[in-house]
Amino acid sequence: MSNNSMVEVVAGVLYNQQGEFLLSSRPIGKPYAGYWEFAGGKVETGESRLVALQREFAEELDIEITAATPWLTKIHHYEHAHVHLHFYRITANQWHGQLTAREQQSWCWQQPGNLTVAPILPANAPILAALAIPTSMSGNLNTGFHSATPQQPALQILPYQPSIATTTVVYAPASQLQQLTKQHPTANIWAICHNREQWLQAQTAAAIIWPLSSTEDIQLLLTLLQQHPSGVPVMALLEKSSQPTAQPDWITLGVHGIIQEQ
């Protein structure tokens, strides 16, 4: 399948002031009618992705998007189309207007990690899992990481050990990911990355941890976010030694969240 036959699609994770995100149902007459999804649609010829996102939200829900942050990318093969999905996060202060179901669809606010609607459009299942990952964590590589604020979904991840239960979220070097996935096919494994090769290996992980201990680490992560947008959430680990270094606004550059080393 060539890139020319891939349909470019944008979708937005729209948040309200309570930290809930919006899902809407696909209208009657469209493929997968009645399935729940993130609002969005096809990028038309000559449109930027942001303009396409703004147009789709205006057409579907009658609201204005003023800004959006790049997040995850996914390629999904449906029976009717092969799509390259570009997901954006839209905070509560990046949109305004009164939500209106202009296509007679249903819509519903949802809490991360606590879904109450079904069925979900197949391409969105990993996106919903990613939304359950907190955007603020703390800890260290030796002992593990945990949610940093009570407002975030509770999560603890631990360094991988052979005896650890496969239901536990664990992390390991990206070079071990393929082997560990074969040994524990149902495990939730995060991958620690330090270079481009590991970044590409880690696209089958549940998330990426990118330690930042030098200016070189920062520059490489910035390059990878731009040239190889991730299909999995990226957590930037701010090591203690790196904190005096000037840090970019990682969230607006596509990083899912920040881990502060303790």
XYZ file of N, CA and C in Angstrom:
786
model
N 0.842 -1.186 0.000
C 0.000 0.000 0.000
C 0.881 1.241 0.000
N 0.737 2.101 -0.986
C 1.588 3.276 -1.096
C 1.028 4.405 -0.256
N 1.874 5.395 0.028
C 1.430 6.549 0.778
C 0.332 7.308 0.053
N 0.335 7.217 -1.305
C -0.659 7.946 -2.079
C -2.066 7.440 -1.810
N -2.219 6.181 -1.389
C -3.534 5.631 -1.139
C -3.946 5.776 0.324
N -3.108 6.402 1.126
C -3.408 6.615 2.531
C -4.175 7.908 2.704
N -5.300 7.860 3.413
C -6.126 9.039 3.646
C -5.633 9.741 4.912
N -5.286 11.020 4.789
C -4.849 11.806 5.938
C -6.074 12.273 6.723
N -6.089 11.957 8.008
C -7.234 12.267 8.863
C -6.738 12.936 10.144
N -7.468 13.935 10.604
C -7.175 14.566 11.890
C -8.315 14.262 12.858
N -7.971 14.147 14.138
C -8.974 13.938 15.183
C -8.538 14.697 16.417
N -9.511 15.200 17.168
C -9.200 16.027 18.325
C -9.710 15.435 19.622
N -8.837 15.422 20.631
C -9.236 15.053 21.997
C -9.565 16.369 22.696
N -10.850 16.662 22.780
C -11.340 17.949 23.288
C -11.643 17.822 24.778
N -11.039 18.702 25.590
C -11.220 18.661 27.041
C -12.130 19.787 27.516
N -12.837 19.528 28.630
C -13.584 20.585 29.299
C -12.834 21.015 30.563
N -13.413 21.951 31.311
C -12.741 22.491 32.494
C -12.559 21.452 33.601
N -13.332 20.368 33.560
C -13.240 19.315 34.576
C -12.221 18.235 34.213
N -11.533 18.393 33.059
C -10.557 17.400 32.635
C -11.152 16.217 31.919
N -12.442 16.296 31.582
C -13.085 15.232 30.809
C -12.853 15.471 29.319
N -12.897 14.391 28.519
C -12.730 14.526 27.075
C -14.009 14.116 26.359
N -14.158 14.607 25.135
C -15.399 14.431 24.383
C -15.312 13.268 23.412
N -16.334 12.433 23.411
C -16.533 11.432 22.370
C -17.873 11.702 21.697
N -17.940 11.443 20.403
C -19.206 11.591 19.682
C -19.464 10.344 18.846
N -20.716 10.103 18.532
C -21.079 8.909 17.764
C -21.093 9.225 16.274
N -20.771 8.222 15.476
C -20.775 8.424 14.025
C -22.212 8.429 13.503
N -22.557 9.396 12.643
C -23.946 9.551 12.195
C -24.404 8.391 11.308
N -25.698 8.228 11.232
C -26.310 7.251 10.316
C -25.904 7.600 8.889
N -25.549 6.578 8.121
C -25.150 6.779 6.735
C -23.660 6.729 6.521
N -22.876 6.845 7.609
C -21.430 6.732 7.506
C -20.987 5.329 7.902
N -19.823 4.870 7.387
C -19.294 3.583 7.866
C -19.162 3.594 9.382
N -19.442 2.454 10.009
C -19.394 2.317 11.470
C -20.362 3.280 12.155
N -21.522 3.481 11.567
C -22.533 4.355 12.171
C -22.855 3.878 13.585
N -22.936 4.821 14.522
C -23.245 4.493 15.905
C -22.029 4.221 16.769
N -20.882 4.009 16.151
C -19.652 3.810 16.929
C -19.169 5.158 17.478
N -18.551 5.103 18.648
C -18.062 6.320 19.288
C -16.621 6.599 18.869
N -16.314 7.883 18.709
C -15.005 8.280 18.208
C -14.672 9.683 18.699
N -13.456 10.095 18.397
C -13.058 11.487 18.589
C -13.432 12.256 17.324
N -13.981 13.436 17.498
C -14.416 14.224 16.346
C -13.224 14.569 15.457
N -13.496 14.673 14.174
C -12.451 15.005 13.205
C -12.849 14.522 11.830
N -11.882 14.455 10.928
C -12.194 13.998 9.588
C -11.020 14.175 8.639
N -11.298 14.006 7.375
C -10.280 13.998 6.328
C -9.674 15.380 6.115
N -8.365 15.397 5.889
C -7.672 16.632 5.516
C -7.868 16.845 4.018
N -8.487 17.939 3.651
C -8.757 18.230 2.243
C -7.506 18.794 1.569
N -7.476 18.693 0.246
C -6.348 19.196 -0.534
C -6.117 20.679 -0.254
N -4.881 21.025 0.063
C -4.534 22.423 0.325
C -4.717 22.857 1.763
N -5.288 21.993 2.606
C -5.493 22.338 4.002
C -4.290 21.928 4.862
N -3.989 22.711 5.865
C -3.087 22.241 6.914
C -3.901 21.352 7.852
N -3.214 20.580 8.673
C -3.940 19.708 9.601
C -4.737 20.516 10.617
N -4.166 21.614 11.089
C -4.893 22.432 12.058
C -6.149 23.034 11.439
N -6.040 23.522 10.211
C -7.219 24.084 9.535
C -8.273 23.013 9.331
N -7.848 21.809 8.963
C -8.797 20.704 8.798
C -9.500 20.391 10.112
N -8.742 20.377 11.209
C -9.328 20.111 12.523
C -10.343 21.190 12.889
N -9.982 22.439 12.647
C -10.894 23.549 12.944
C -12.176 23.432 12.120
N -12.028 23.117 10.840
C -13.209 22.997 9.971
C -14.104 21.856 10.426
N -13.512 20.707 10.737
C -14.310 19.543 11.124
C -15.092 19.801 12.414
N -14.458 20.441 13.399
C -15.163 20.710 14.649
C -16.270 21.739 14.449
N -16.051 22.688 13.555
C -17.107 23.656 13.252
C -18.278 22.967 12.552
N -17.979 22.079 11.597
C -19.026 21.398 10.843
C -19.796 20.392 11.691
N -19.078 19.669 12.567
C -19.721 18.601 13.331
C -20.359 19.097 14.624
N -19.683 20.027 15.311
C -20.116 20.394 16.664
C -20.320 21.890 16.865
N -20.107 22.694 15.809
C -20.393 24.121 15.839
C -19.583 24.855 16.900
N -18.323 24.439 17.091
C -17.456 25.157 18.018
C -16.190 25.602 17.282
N -15.526 26.603 17.850
C -14.315 27.148 17.240
C -13.090 26.684 18.009
N -12.148 26.086 17.293
C -10.877 25.667 17.864
C -9.859 26.771 17.603
N -9.261 27.318 18.644
C -8.285 28.392 18.462
C -6.847 27.871 18.406
N -6.591 26.715 19.006
C -5.260 26.110 18.994
C -5.403 24.631 19.332
N -4.389 23.842 18.984
C -4.399 22.413 19.277
C -2.957 21.926 19.334
N -2.724 20.902 20.151
C -1.373 20.382 20.353
C -1.225 19.020 19.697
N -0.241 18.820 18.808
C -0.009 17.490 18.225
C 0.226 16.465 19.328
N -0.288 15.246 19.107
C -0.152 14.223 20.145
C 0.319 12.927 19.515
N -0.575 12.001 19.201
C -0.200 10.696 18.655
C -0.557 10.594 17.178
N 0.148 9.718 16.482
C -0.205 9.383 15.105
C -0.437 7.877 15.011
N -1.386 7.475 14.185
C -1.698 6.060 14.013
C -2.031 5.796 12.545
N -1.635 4.629 12.057
C -2.098 4.143 10.758
C -3.065 3.000 11.024
N -4.248 3.089 10.438
C -5.260 2.047 10.667
C -5.880 1.638 9.338
N -6.079 0.345 9.185
C -6.640 -0.204 7.950
C -8.081 -0.637 8.189
N -9.021 0.153 7.668
C -10.432 -0.214 7.668
C -10.761 -0.921 6.360
N -11.932 -1.553 6.340
C -12.369 -2.193 5.096
C -12.574 -1.157 3.990
N -13.036 0.044 4.377
C -13.376 1.058 3.376
C -12.246 2.047 3.112
N -11.202 2.049 3.957
C -10.135 3.031 3.763
C -8.934 2.691 4.644
N -7.766 3.114 4.162
C -6.553 3.057 4.964
C -6.254 4.495 5.394
N -6.188 4.724 6.704
C -6.107 6.095 7.188
C -4.849 6.320 8.011
N -4.268 7.517 7.850
C -3.158 7.978 8.675
C -3.746 9.028 9.602
N -3.919 8.650 10.856
C -4.595 9.484 11.834
C -3.601 10.360 12.585
N -3.927 11.636 12.697
C -3.129 12.578 13.473
C -4.016 13.098 14.605
N -3.711 12.684 15.830
C -4.508 13.093 16.983
C -3.911 14.346 17.620
N -4.803 15.256 18.005
C -4.419 16.492 18.673
C -5.149 16.571 20.014
N -4.504 17.205 20.988
C -5.176 17.502 22.248
C -5.589 18.971 22.240
N -6.823 19.223 22.678
C -7.392 20.572 22.685
C -7.842 20.872 24.111
N -7.129 21.761 24.791
C -7.455 22.063 26.182
C -8.712 22.926 26.267
N -9.233 23.046 27.491
C -10.492 23.769 27.691
C -10.398 25.233 27.287
N -9.187 25.806 27.320
C -9.039 27.220 26.939
C -8.639 27.385 25.471
N -8.658 26.295 24.695
C -8.314 26.365 23.274
C -9.546 26.216 22.368
N -10.732 26.277 22.947
C -11.952 26.233 22.131
C -13.043 27.033 22.833
N -14.011 27.477 22.058
C -15.171 28.141 22.649
C -16.378 27.940 21.746
N -17.545 28.176 22.333
C -18.798 27.954 21.627
C -19.686 26.987 22.396
N -20.906 26.821 21.901
C -21.876 25.910 22.500
C -21.935 24.640 21.664
N -21.604 23.511 22.282
C -21.631 22.245 21.550
C -23.015 21.991 20.965
N -23.040 21.694 19.664
C -24.286 21.424 18.956
C -24.071 20.225 18.032
N -24.953 19.233 18.101
C -24.829 18.040 17.256
C -25.364 18.369 15.861
N -24.521 18.918 15.008
C -24.966 19.379 13.694
C -25.221 18.236 12.720
N -24.726 17.038 13.039
C -24.952 15.872 12.173
C -25.883 14.863 12.848
N -26.678 15.339 13.805
C -27.602 14.482 14.547
C -26.898 13.326 15.256
N -25.636 13.559 15.597
C -24.896 12.551 16.337
C -25.091 12.767 17.840
N -24.728 11.761 18.629
C -24.712 11.918 20.078
C -23.307 12.306 20.512
N -23.193 12.955 21.655
C -21.874 13.230 22.209
C -21.927 13.107 23.716
N -20.757 12.830 24.321
C -20.714 12.537 25.740
C -19.325 12.859 26.288
N -19.269 13.481 27.474
C -17.997 13.736 28.145
C -17.583 12.487 28.922
N -16.294 12.151 28.854
C -15.788 10.943 29.481
C -14.575 11.262 30.360
N -14.407 10.479 31.415
C -13.236 10.620 32.277
C -12.152 9.652 31.827
N -10.889 10.103 31.805
C -9.799 9.192 31.420
C -9.798 7.925 32.271
N -9.738 6.768 31.600
C -9.696 5.497 32.296
C -11.037 5.005 32.794
N -12.130 5.717 32.485
C -13.457 5.326 32.979
C -14.496 5.520 31.878
N -14.412 4.674 30.863
C -15.274 4.811 29.686
C -16.684 4.296 29.984
N -17.706 5.030 29.539
C -19.095 4.633 29.800
C -19.908 4.442 28.529
N -19.280 4.562 27.346
C -20.008 4.400 26.091
C -19.379 3.279 25.265
N -20.175 2.683 24.382
C -19.721 1.617 23.483
C -20.720 1.515 22.336
N -20.279 0.937 21.196
C -18.937 0.442 20.879
C -18.017 1.588 20.455
N -16.728 1.332 20.557
C -15.710 2.330 20.221
C -15.154 2.029 18.830
N -14.954 3.056 18.027
C -14.345 2.881 16.711
C -12.989 2.181 16.887
N -12.711 1.112 16.137
C -11.516 0.293 16.389
C -10.209 1.062 16.484
N -10.002 2.062 15.643
C -8.724 2.788 15.659
C -8.505 3.563 16.952
N -9.572 3.770 17.733
C -9.461 4.625 18.912
C -9.159 3.881 20.200
N -9.163 2.556 20.180
C -8.908 1.793 21.409
C -7.556 2.132 22.036
N -6.448 2.153 21.256
C -5.166 2.509 21.886
C -5.104 3.967 22.329
N -5.881 4.830 21.690
C -5.904 6.234 22.091
C -6.540 6.372 23.471
N -7.612 5.632 23.703
C -8.272 5.676 25.010
C -7.364 5.134 26.102
N -6.585 4.100 25.772
C -5.630 3.568 26.743
C -4.565 4.609 27.066
N -4.119 5.329 26.047
C -3.098 6.361 26.260
C -3.627 7.496 27.135
N -4.904 7.830 26.993
C -5.475 8.919 27.778
C -5.502 8.599 29.265
N -5.453 7.313 29.603
C -5.458 6.920 31.012
C -4.085 7.089 31.664
N -3.066 7.407 30.870
C -1.720 7.625 31.419
C -1.632 9.054 31.937
N -1.234 9.241 33.189
C -1.140 10.598 33.739
C -0.136 11.447 32.952
N -0.372 12.740 32.928
C 0.557 13.649 32.257
C 1.617 14.174 33.212
N 1.502 13.841 34.497
C 2.484 14.263 35.491
C 2.794 13.095 36.409
N 4.081 12.677 36.430
C 4.511 11.568 37.267
C 5.825 11.930 37.951
N 6.222 11.112 38.924
C 7.499 11.324 39.595
C 8.077 9.979 40.008
N 9.363 9.976 40.343
C 10.039 8.749 40.732
C 11.418 8.684 40.103
N 11.980 7.468 39.990
C 13.281 7.308 39.338
C 13.379 5.932 38.698
N 14.356 5.787 37.799
C 14.475 4.559 37.008
C 14.795 3.335 37.847
N 15.380 3.519 39.019
C 15.758 2.372 39.831
C 14.579 1.738 40.556
N 13.666 2.568 41.041
C 12.576 2.037 41.871
C 11.196 2.135 41.229
N 11.007 3.012 40.246
C 9.712 3.110 39.582
C 9.133 4.508 39.616
N 7.959 4.666 39.004
C 7.300 5.961 38.867
C 5.836 5.847 39.290
N 5.268 6.980 39.697
C 3.868 6.990 40.118
C 3.240 8.328 39.762
N 1.913 8.360 39.755
C 1.191 9.592 39.473
C 1.617 10.682 40.439
N 1.763 11.902 39.937
C 2.294 12.981 40.769
C 1.199 13.785 41.467
N -0.014 13.787 40.922
C -1.081 14.593 41.519
C -2.338 13.749 41.674
N -3.135 14.007 42.725
C -4.358 13.219 42.947
C -5.409 13.435 41.871
N -5.303 14.529 41.104
C -6.292 14.778 40.051
C -6.076 13.874 38.831
N -4.902 13.264 38.744
C -4.558 12.416 37.601
C -4.993 10.976 37.869
N -5.206 10.169 36.814
C -5.491 8.747 37.031
C -4.344 8.096 37.806
N -4.677 7.262 38.782
C -3.655 6.605 39.596
C -2.902 5.582 38.754
N -1.581 5.618 38.813
C -0.772 4.673 38.051
C 0.589 4.542 38.700
N 1.067 3.304 38.771
C 2.422 3.025 39.208
C 3.068 2.102 38.197
N 4.295 2.410 37.792
C 5.029 1.521 36.891
C 6.356 1.159 37.545
N 6.756 -0.083 37.359
C 7.916 -0.624 38.044
C 8.932 -1.151 37.045
N 10.219 -1.208 37.426
C 11.199 -1.829 36.534
C 10.877 -3.300 36.332
N 11.077 -3.773 35.114
C 10.739 -5.168 34.809
C 11.623 -6.137 35.586
N 10.978 -7.168 36.132
C 11.657 -8.310 36.733
C 10.953 -9.565 36.256
N 11.677 -10.669 36.017
C 11.048 -11.894 35.497
C 9.902 -12.400 36.363
N 9.951 -12.135 37.667
C 8.925 -12.663 38.570
C 7.702 -11.769 38.676
N 7.742 -10.604 38.054
C 6.658 -9.640 38.240
C 5.405 -10.069 37.483
N 4.249 -9.783 38.056
C 2.987 -10.178 37.413
C 2.802 -9.423 36.106
N 2.263 -10.114 35.104
C 2.094 -9.484 33.795
C 0.994 -8.429 33.807
N 0.191 -8.385 34.871
C -0.832 -7.342 34.964
C -0.246 -6.023 35.457
N 1.001 -6.059 35.941
C 1.663 -4.851 36.419
C 2.254 -4.075 35.236
N 2.151 -2.750 35.280
C 2.793 -1.927 34.261
C 4.284 -1.865 34.576
N 5.114 -2.235 33.606
C 6.550 -2.290 33.831
C 7.272 -1.522 32.733
N 8.556 -1.241 32.963
C 9.374 -0.615 31.935
C 10.695 -1.352 31.813
N 11.280 -1.246 30.610
C 12.524 -1.941 30.298
C 13.178 -1.220 29.131
N 14.482 -1.447 28.904
C 15.127 -0.852 27.731
C 14.431 -1.269 26.439
N 14.372 -0.352 25.485
C 13.703 -0.636 24.217
C 14.298 -1.851 23.519
N 15.592 -2.084 23.707
C 16.247 -3.230 23.065
C 15.698 -4.567 23.552
N 15.054 -4.582 24.710
C 14.496 -5.822 25.251
C 13.017 -5.990 24.931
N 12.420 -4.980 24.295
C 10.972 -4.956 24.124
C 10.458 -6.159 23.335
N 11.089 -6.464 22.206
C 10.607 -7.560 21.365
C 10.622 -8.891 22.117
N 11.715 -9.151 22.806
C 11.830 -10.398 23.550
C 10.805 -10.471 24.679
N 10.644 -9.380 25.423
C 9.713 -9.374 26.546
C 8.267 -9.506 26.076
N 7.953 -8.904 24.941
C 6.599 -9.004 24.399
C 6.272 -10.442 24.021
N 7.256 -11.181 23.501
C 7.047 -12.597 23.192
C 6.833 -13.411 24.457
N 7.588 -13.090 25.499
C 7.468 -13.816 26.760
C 6.178 -13.484 27.496
N 5.752 -12.224 27.393
C 4.565 -11.751 28.122
C 3.653 -10.993 27.151
N 2.943 -11.690 26.270
C 2.181 -11.006 25.210
C 1.069 -10.094 25.720
N 0.608 -10.301 26.955
C -0.464 -9.446 27.475
C 0.060 -8.358 28.407
N 1.383 -8.276 28.558
C 1.953 -7.321 29.511
C 1.883 -5.887 28.978
N 1.831 -4.958 29.914
C 1.824 -3.530 29.605
C 3.245 -3.020 29.832
N 4.015 -2.901 28.742
C 5.441 -2.608 28.851
C 5.762 -1.231 28.258
N 6.436 -0.407 29.054
C 6.958 0.868 28.583
C 8.417 0.677 28.194
N 8.880 1.449 27.232
C 10.245 1.291 26.723
C 11.082 2.529 27.022
N 12.279 2.303 27.550
C 13.224 3.390 27.800
C 14.069 3.590 26.542
N 14.121 4.810 26.049
C 14.817 5.095 24.788
C 15.868 6.185 24.992
N 16.972 6.040 24.239
C 18.035 7.044 24.268
C 18.461 7.488 22.872
N 17.992 6.780 21.811
C 18.422 7.126 20.461
C 17.326 6.814 19.450
N 17.590 7.147 18.194
C 16.592 6.995 17.135
C 16.206 5.541 16.924
N 17.180 4.648 16.917
C 16.883 3.230 16.700
C 15.936 2.700 17.780
N 16.203 3.058 19.027
C 15.343 2.609 20.117
C 13.954 3.231 20.012
N 13.902 4.490 19.593
C 12.616 5.181 19.399
C 11.748 4.402 18.409
N 12.324 3.986 17.300
C 11.568 3.237 16.294
C 11.187 1.864 16.815
N 12.062 1.210 17.586
C 11.732 -0.085 18.185
C 10.566 0.036 19.158
N 10.469 1.162 19.817
C 9.512 1.332 20.907
C 8.098 1.667 20.448
N 7.866 1.752 19.156
C 6.526 2.111 18.678
C 5.495 1.011 18.907
N 5.922 -0.164 19.367
C 4.981 -1.220 19.753
C 4.804 -1.294 21.262
N 5.472 -0.413 21.999
C 5.346 -0.390 23.459
C 4.051 0.304 23.861
N 3.737 0.236 25.158
C 2.579 0.959 25.671
C 2.883 2.443 25.821
N 4.167 2.784 26.030
C 4.604 4.176 26.152
C 6.121 4.209 26.046
N 6.649 5.402 25.841
C 8.094 5.633 25.769
C 8.513 6.506 26.946
N 9.620 6.134 27.578
C 10.271 7.000 28.562
C 11.566 7.498 27.934
N 11.713 8.824 27.848
C 12.918 9.408 27.255
C 13.647 10.212 28.330
N 14.730 9.680 28.916
C 15.474 10.427 29.934
C 16.176 11.641 29.322
N 16.118 12.765 30.032
C 16.746 14.002 29.581
C 17.814 14.392 30.599
N 19.061 14.131 30.252
C 20.152 14.477 31.165
C 21.157 15.434 30.536
N 20.934 15.794 29.258
C 21.883 16.682 28.579
C 21.179 17.451 27.477
N 21.864 18.464 26.974
C 21.336 19.233 25.843
C 21.161 18.339 24.624
N 22.056 17.366 24.444
C 21.961 16.440 23.306
C 20.685 15.615 23.390
N 20.308 15.171 24.594
C 19.062 14.414 24.775
C 17.855 15.254 24.364
N 17.887 16.519 24.752
C 16.784 17.419 24.424
C 16.681 17.610 22.916
N 17.807 17.889 22.271
C 17.792 18.151 20.830
C 17.349 16.925 20.041
N 17.782 15.739 20.454
C 17.399 14.534 19.738
C 15.910 14.266 19.891
N 15.384 14.452 21.089
C 13.943 14.248 21.279
C 13.142 15.235 20.448
N 13.569 16.483 20.405
C 12.884 17.479 19.571
C 12.886 17.054 18.104
N 14.018 16.551 17.639
C 14.131 16.107 16.240
C 13.203 14.932 15.962
N 13.180 13.959 16.856
C 12.353 12.776 16.653
C 10.870 13.120 16.684
N 10.465 13.998 17.574
C 9.059 14.407 17.628
C 8.616 15.048 16.324
N 9.547 15.759 15.678
C 9.211 16.438 14.429
C 9.288 15.489 13.234
N 10.336 14.673 13.170
C 10.568 13.834 11.990
C 9.876 12.484 12.061
N 9.696 11.957 13.268
C 9.067 10.641 13.439
C 8.038 10.713 14.560
N 6.908 11.405 14.334
C 5.898 11.517 15.392
C 5.524 10.136 15.934
N 5.353 10.072 17.234
C 5.168 8.781 17.886
C 3.726 8.297 17.817
N 3.585 6.981 17.712
C 2.269 6.354 17.796
C 1.912 5.949 19.205
N 2.836 6.149 20.148
C 2.574 5.823 21.550
C 2.920 7.037 22.407
N 2.337 7.148 23.601
C 2.618 8.306 24.450
C 4.097 8.377 24.828
N 4.637 9.589 24.831
C 6.033 9.819 25.188
C 6.080 10.568 26.519
N 6.807 10.003 27.482
C 7.000 10.649 28.770
C 8.440 11.145 28.848
N 8.619 12.443 28.996
C 9.950 13.019 29.124
C 10.375 12.943 30.585
N 11.449 12.202 30.847
C 11.960 12.047 32.206
C 12.996 13.135 32.477
N 12.639 14.114 33.305
C 13.539 15.220 33.617
C 14.445 14.792 34.770
N 15.642 14.342 34.422
C 16.576 13.918 35.448
C 17.061 15.127 36.243
N 17.420 14.899 37.490
C 17.805 16.004 38.369
C 18.930 16.844 37.771
N 19.853 16.169 37.117
C 20.988 16.884 36.546
C 20.593 17.784 35.385
N 19.420 17.505 34.778
C 19.012 18.271 33.593
C 18.169 19.476 33.951
N 17.653 19.537 35.166
C 16.666 20.554 35.487
C 17.179 21.981 35.435
N 18.469 22.249 35.697
C 18.944 23.631 35.491
C 18.982 24.020 34.007
N 18.963 23.023 33.116
C 18.991 23.295 31.681
C 17.644 23.841 31.227
N 17.664 24.802 30.336
C 16.408 25.347 29.796
C 15.629 24.251 29.083
N 14.367 24.071 29.451
C 13.532 23.018 28.880
C 12.472 23.630 27.959
N 12.249 23.021 26.809
C 11.145 23.474 25.956
C 9.803 23.189 26.631
N 8.742 23.715 26.065
C 7.396 23.374 26.524
C 7.035 22.032 25.876
N 7.397 20.959 26.548
C 7.301 19.632 25.953
C 5.878 19.260 25.533
N 4.903 19.644 26.324
C 3.525 19.242 26.024
C 3.081 19.795 24.670
N 3.409 21.050 24.383
C 2.978 21.640 23.115
C 3.756 21.077 21.928
N 4.839 20.341 22.208
C 5.655 19.776 21.132
C 5.326 18.310 20.853
N 4.337 17.777 21.568
C 3.889 16.418 21.270
C 4.166 15.383 22.330
N 4.887 15.768 23.398
C 5.117 14.841 24.507
C 3.828 14.676 25.301
N 3.548 13.445 25.733
C 2.309 13.202 26.477
C 2.361 13.791 27.872
N 3.522 13.611 28.549
C 3.619 14.084 29.912
C 5.052 14.150 30.404
N 5.207 14.577 31.646
C 6.511 14.811 32.252
C 6.676 13.918 33.487
N 7.853 13.319 33.616
C 8.224 12.605 34.836
C 9.355 13.387 35.504
N 9.130 13.806 36.734
C 10.153 14.504 37.494
C 10.924 13.476 38.317
N 12.260 13.425 38.122
C 13.066 12.497 38.884
C 13.173 12.941 40.340
N 13.033 11.980 41.242
C 13.168 12.266 42.665
C 14.435 11.636 43.214
